[in-house]
Coordinates of C-alpha atoms in Angstrom, one line a residue:
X1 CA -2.0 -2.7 -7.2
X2 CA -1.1 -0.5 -3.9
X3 CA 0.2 -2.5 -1.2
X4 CA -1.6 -3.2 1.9
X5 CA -0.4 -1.7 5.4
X6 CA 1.8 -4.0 6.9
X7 CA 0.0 -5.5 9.9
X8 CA 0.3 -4.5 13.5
X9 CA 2.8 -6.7 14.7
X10 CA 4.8 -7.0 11.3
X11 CA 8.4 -5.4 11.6
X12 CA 9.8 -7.0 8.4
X13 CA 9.0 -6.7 5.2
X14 CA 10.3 -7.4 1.5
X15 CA 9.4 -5.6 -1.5
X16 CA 10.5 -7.9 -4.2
X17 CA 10.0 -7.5 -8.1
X18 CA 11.0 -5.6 -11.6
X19 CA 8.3 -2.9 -11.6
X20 CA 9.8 0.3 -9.7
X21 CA 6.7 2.1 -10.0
X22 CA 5.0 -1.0 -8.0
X23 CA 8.3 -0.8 -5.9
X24 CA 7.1 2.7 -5.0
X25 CA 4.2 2.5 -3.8
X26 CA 4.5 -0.8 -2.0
X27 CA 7.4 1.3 0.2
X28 CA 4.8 4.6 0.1
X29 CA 2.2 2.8 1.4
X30 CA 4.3 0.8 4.7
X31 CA 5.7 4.6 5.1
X32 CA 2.1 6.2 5.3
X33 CA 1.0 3.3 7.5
X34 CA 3.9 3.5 10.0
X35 CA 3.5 7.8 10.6
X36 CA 0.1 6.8 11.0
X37 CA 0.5 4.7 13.7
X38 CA 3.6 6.3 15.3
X39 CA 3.5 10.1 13.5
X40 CA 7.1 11.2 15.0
X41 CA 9.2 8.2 13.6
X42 CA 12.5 8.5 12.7
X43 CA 12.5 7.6 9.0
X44 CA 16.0 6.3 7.0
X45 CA 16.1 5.2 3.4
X46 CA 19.7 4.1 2.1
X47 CA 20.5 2.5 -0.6
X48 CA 22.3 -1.0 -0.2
X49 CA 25.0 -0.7 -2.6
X50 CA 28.1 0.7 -1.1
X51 CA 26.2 1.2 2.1
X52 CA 28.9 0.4 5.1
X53 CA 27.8 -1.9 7.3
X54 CA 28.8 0.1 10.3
X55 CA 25.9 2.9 9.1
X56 CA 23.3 0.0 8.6
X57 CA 24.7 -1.1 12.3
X58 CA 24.0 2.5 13.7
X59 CA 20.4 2.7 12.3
X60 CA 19.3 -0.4 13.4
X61 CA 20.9 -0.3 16.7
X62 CA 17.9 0.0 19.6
X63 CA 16.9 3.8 20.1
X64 CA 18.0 5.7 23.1
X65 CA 14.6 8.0 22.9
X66 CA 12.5 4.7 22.0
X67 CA 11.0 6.1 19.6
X68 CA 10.0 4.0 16.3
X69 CA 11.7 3.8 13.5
X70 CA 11.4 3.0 9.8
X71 CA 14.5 1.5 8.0
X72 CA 14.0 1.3 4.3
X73 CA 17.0 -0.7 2.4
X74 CA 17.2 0.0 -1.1
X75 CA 18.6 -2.3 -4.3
X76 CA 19.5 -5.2 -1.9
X77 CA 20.1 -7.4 -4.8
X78 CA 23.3 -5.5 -4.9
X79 CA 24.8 -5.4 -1.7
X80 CA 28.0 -6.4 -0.9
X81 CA 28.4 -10.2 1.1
X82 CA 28.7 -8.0 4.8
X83 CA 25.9 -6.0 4.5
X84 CA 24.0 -9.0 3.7
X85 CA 25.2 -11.2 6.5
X86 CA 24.1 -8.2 8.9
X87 CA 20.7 -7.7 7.6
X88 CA 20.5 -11.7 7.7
X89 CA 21.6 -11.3 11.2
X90 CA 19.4 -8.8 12.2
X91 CA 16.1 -10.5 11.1
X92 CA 16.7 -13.6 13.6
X93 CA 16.0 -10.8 16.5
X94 CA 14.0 -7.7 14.8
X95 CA 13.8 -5.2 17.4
X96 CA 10.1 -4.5 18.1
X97 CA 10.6 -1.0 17.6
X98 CA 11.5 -0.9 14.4
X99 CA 9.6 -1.4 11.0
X100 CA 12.4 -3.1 8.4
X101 CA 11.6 -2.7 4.5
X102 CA 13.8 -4.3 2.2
X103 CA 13.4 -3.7 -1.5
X104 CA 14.8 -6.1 -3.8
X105 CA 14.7 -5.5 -8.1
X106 CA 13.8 -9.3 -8.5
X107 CA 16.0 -12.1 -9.9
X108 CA 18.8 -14.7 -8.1
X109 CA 21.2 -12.6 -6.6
X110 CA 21.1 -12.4 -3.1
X111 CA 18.1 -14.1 -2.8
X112 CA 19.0 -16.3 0.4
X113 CA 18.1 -12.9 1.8
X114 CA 14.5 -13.0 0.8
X115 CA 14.4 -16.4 1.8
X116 CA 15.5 -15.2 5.2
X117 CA 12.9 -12.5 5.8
X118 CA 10.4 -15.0 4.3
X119 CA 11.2 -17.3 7.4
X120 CA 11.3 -15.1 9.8
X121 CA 7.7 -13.8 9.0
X122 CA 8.0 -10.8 6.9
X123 CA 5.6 -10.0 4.9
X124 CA 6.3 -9.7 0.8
X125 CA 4.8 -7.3 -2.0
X126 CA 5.2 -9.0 -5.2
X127 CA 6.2 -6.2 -7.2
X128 CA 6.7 -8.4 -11.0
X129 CA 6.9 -6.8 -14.3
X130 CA 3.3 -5.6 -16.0
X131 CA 4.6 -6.9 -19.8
X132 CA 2.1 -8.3 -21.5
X133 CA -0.9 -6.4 -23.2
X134 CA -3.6 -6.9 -21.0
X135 CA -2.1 -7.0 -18.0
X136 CA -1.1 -3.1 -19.2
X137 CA -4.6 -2.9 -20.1
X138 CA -5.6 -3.7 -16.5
X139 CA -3.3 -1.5 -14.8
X140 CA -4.8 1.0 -16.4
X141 CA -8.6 0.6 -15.9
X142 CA -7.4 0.1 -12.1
X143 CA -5.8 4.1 -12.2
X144 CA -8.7 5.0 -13.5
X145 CA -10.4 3.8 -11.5
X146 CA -8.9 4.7 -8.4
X147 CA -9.0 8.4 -9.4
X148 CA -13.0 8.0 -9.5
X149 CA -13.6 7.8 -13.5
X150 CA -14.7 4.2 -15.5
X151 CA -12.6 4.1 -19.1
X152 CA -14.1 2.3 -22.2
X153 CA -11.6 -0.5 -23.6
X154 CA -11.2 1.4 -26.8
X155 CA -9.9 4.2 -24.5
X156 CA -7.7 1.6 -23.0
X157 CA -6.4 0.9 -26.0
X158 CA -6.0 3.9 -27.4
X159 CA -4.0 5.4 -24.1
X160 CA -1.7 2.5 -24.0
X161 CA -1.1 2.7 -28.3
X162 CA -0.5 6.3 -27.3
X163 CA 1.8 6.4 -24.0
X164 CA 3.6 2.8 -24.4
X165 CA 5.1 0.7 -21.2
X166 CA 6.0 2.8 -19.0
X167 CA 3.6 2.5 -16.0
X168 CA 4.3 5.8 -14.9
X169 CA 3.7 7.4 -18.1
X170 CA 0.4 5.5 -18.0
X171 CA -1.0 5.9 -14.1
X172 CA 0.4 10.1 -15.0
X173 CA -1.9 10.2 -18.1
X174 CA -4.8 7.8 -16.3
X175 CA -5.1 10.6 -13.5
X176 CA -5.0 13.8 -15.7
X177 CA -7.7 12.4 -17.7
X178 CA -10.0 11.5 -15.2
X179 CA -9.4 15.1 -13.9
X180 CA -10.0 16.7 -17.1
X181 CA -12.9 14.7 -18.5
X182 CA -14.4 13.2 -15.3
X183 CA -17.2 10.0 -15.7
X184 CA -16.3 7.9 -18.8
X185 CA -13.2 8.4 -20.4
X186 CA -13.8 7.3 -24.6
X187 CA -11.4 7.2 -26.8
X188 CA -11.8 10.9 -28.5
X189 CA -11.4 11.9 -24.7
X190 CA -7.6 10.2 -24.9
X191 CA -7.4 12.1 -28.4
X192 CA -8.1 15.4 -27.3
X193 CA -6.1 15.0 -24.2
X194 CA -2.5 13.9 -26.4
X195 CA -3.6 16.7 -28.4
X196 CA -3.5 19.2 -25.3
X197 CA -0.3 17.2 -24.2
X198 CA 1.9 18.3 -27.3
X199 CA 1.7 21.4 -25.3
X200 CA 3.5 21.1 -21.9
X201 CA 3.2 18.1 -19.1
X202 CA 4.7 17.0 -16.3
X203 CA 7.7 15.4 -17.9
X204 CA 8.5 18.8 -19.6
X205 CA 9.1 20.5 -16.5
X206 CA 11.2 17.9 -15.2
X207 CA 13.3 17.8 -18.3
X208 CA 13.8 21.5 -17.9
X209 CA 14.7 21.5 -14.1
X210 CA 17.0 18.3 -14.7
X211 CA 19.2 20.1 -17.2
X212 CA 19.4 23.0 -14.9
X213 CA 17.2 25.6 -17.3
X214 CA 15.7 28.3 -14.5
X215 CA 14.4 30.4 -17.1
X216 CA 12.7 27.6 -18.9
X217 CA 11.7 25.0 -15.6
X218 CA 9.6 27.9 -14.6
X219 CA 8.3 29.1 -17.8
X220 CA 7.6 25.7 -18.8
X221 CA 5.8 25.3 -14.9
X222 CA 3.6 28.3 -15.5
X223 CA 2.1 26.8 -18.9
X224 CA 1.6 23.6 -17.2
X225 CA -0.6 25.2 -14.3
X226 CA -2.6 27.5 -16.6
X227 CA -3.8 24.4 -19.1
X228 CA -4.9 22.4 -16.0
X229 CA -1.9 19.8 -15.5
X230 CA -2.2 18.7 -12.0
X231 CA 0.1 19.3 -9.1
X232 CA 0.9 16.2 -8.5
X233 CA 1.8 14.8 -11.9
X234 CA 4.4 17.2 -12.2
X235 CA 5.9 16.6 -8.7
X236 CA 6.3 13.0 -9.8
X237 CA 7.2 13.5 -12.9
X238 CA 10.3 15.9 -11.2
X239 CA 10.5 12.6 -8.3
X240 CA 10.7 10.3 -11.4
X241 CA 13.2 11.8 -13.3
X242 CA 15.8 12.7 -10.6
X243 CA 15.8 9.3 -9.5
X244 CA 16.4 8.1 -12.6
X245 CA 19.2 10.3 -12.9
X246 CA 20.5 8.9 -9.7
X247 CA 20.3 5.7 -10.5
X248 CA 22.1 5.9 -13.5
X249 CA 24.6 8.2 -11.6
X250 CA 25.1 5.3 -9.1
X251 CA 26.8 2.3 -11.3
X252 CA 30.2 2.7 -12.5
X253 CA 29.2 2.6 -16.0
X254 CA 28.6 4.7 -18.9
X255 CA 27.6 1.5 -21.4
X256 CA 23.6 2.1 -22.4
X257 CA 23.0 -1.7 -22.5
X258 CA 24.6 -2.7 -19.1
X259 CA 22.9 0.1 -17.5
X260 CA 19.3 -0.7 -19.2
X261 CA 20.1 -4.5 -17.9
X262 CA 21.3 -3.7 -14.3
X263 CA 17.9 -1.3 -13.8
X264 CA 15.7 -3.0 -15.9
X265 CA 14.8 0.3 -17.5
X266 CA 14.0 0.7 -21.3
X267 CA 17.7 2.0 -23.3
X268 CA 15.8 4.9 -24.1
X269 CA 14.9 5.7 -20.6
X270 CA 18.5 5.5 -19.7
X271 CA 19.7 7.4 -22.2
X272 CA 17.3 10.1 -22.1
X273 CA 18.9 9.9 -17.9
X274 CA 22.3 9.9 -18.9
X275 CA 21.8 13.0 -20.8
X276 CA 19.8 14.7 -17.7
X277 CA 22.1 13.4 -15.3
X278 CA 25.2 15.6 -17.2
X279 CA 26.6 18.4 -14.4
X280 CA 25.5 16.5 -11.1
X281 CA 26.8 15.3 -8.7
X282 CA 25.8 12.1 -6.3
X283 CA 25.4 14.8 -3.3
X284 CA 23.5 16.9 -5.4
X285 CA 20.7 14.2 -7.0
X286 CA 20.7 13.1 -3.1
X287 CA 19.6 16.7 -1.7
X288 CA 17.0 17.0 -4.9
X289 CA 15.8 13.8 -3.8
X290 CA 15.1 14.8 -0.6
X291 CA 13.6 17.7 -2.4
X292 CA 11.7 16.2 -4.1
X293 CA 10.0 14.2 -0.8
X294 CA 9.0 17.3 0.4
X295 CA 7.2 18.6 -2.7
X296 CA 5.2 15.5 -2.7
X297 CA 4.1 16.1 0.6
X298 CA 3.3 19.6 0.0
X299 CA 1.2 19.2 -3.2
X300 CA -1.3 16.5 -1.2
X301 CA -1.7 19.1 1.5
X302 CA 1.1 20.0 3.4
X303 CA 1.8 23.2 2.0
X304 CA -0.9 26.2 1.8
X305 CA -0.3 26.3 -2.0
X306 CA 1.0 24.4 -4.2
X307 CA 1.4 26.4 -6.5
X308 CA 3.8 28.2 -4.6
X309 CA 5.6 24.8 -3.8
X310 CA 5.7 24.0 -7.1
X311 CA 7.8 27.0 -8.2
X312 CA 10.0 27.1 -4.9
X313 CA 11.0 23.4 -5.4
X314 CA 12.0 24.1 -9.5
X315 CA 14.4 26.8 -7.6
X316 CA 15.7 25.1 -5.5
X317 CA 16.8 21.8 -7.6
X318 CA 18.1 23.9 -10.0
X319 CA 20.2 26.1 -7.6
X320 CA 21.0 22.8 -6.3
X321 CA 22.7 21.4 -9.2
X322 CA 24.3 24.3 -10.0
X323 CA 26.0 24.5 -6.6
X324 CA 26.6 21.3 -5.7
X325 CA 28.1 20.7 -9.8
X326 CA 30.3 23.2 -9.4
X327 CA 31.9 21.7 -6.3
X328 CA 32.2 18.5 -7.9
X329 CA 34.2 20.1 -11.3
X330 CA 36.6 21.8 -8.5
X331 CA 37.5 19.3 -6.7
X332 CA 38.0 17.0 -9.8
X333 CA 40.2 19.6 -11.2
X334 CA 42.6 19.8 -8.1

């Protein structure tokens, strides 16, 4: 399922599909390929609807240092006529210093662009919805795989019964169970693990910080680390739900169903972000983005413990919305 490094001499490329977990990774794994290959590149990520074309203009424009640089372009199936028409422009002469990823949710709407990239050699990660039954069951057997354990199909089946659709959800619960059981995962492995999950996960941490609860983001943290959830699942599980939020934050619309159909998210999902998205602000969900970056990198290694990064990043999210929400209500009230 991961996306494989972009070659050497590829400086375009399209991410292209429904799946935003597949999205993900597809723009994780070009990231992780282009710091390996040039470790002190500039890296941008902006999101293509509303973006001024003048900013796009400044980031692609040739460096002055000549250092490389990664341009990622967000949601390009909803940017304006202009921005398209540059980024159309730009791909007829790519500058060979910088690596161009352009991410768009699937479907008809600004296509031409795809086409475009297509052309001028880009290369495309197919990115399409997992929907049907076994292609869930697959994507699972492939997480567990990749985290080193082998899962019997009535496991499968069991964990997808359990967990549902959402591929996140599944790759969080595929991990922790390999962790926790190791070898063969059965199906009274996945019992016992939804069992200990009633408890405290990932999600329930992120909930808690979302909503702005200090008291109870960092109670709920502490339980998480002392049953054994892993670091990682509940720094994406935190990623996950504040750029939900942030999307949802982004359209000018409040309506459940437009919003479900315009992200391709299940209602319940949106809801469930509408309702953690209350007392933001745009600025805010951008900062505990970029939060949220750094806490990945820290729990794979960067920091000395993650535990520490962990608790650090739950402050500082929360103090974020509570700062940056505040502003917001003022200036509204003026």
């Amino acid at each position: 399922m991961a996306a494989a490094p972009p070659a050497p001499t590829s400086r375009l490329r399209a991410v292209v599909g429904e799946e935003e977990l597949l999205r993900s990774r597809a723009v994780a794994a070009v990231r992780a390929a282009v710091l390996q290959r040039h470790p002190d590149a500039e890296v941008h990520e902006l999101a293509a609807l509303g973006l001024p074309v003048g900013q796009l203009a400044d980031v692609l424009a040739p460096s002055l240092f000549g250092e490389h640089r990664l341009v990622v372009v967000t949601g390009v199936h909803e940017a304006a006529g202009a921005l398209v028409d540059a980024l159309t422009g730009y791909v007829q002469d790519p500058d060979p210093e910088l690596t161009l990823v352009v991410v768009h949710h699937g479907g008809k709407r600004n296509d031409a662009l795809l086409k475009t990239l297509t052309a001028a050699g880009a290369a495309v990660d197919e990115c399409a919805r997992i929907s049907s039954p076994g292609d869930r069951a697959a994507f699972v057997r492939n997480e567990v795989r990749a985290a080193g354990g082998r899962i019997t199909p009535e496991a499968v089946t069991a964990l997808v019964d359990a967990v549902g659709a959402d591929l996140r959800a599944l790759s969080s619960a595929a991990t922790q169970l390999v962790a926790d059981f190791g070898g063969v995962i059965d199906d009274e492995a996945v019992a016992r693990f939804h069992r200990g999950q009633a408890e405290v996960t990932g999600f329930t941490v992120a909930e808690r910080v979302l909503v702005g609860d200090r008291t109870g983001s960092l109670e709920m943290l502490r339980w998480a680390l002392d049953r054994g959830v892993a670091h990682v699942l509940i720094a994406d599980a935190i990623a996950d739900g504040i750029r939900t939020a942030a999307r949802v934050t982004s359209l000018n619309t409040s309506n459940t169903g437009e919003l479900a159909r315009a992200l391709k998210l299940p209602p319940w999902k949106v809801k469930k972000a509408q309702s953690q998205a209350r007392g933001w602000s745009i600025e805010g969900l951008q900062q505990a983005i970029g939060v949220a970056a750094e806490l990945n990198a820290d729990v794979k290694g960067a920091a000395a413990s993650a535990d520490y990064a962990l608790e650090r990043a739950v402050r500082r999210i929360v103090a974020i919305r509570a700062v940056t929400g505040r502003a917001a209500r003022t200036r509204a009230g003026r």
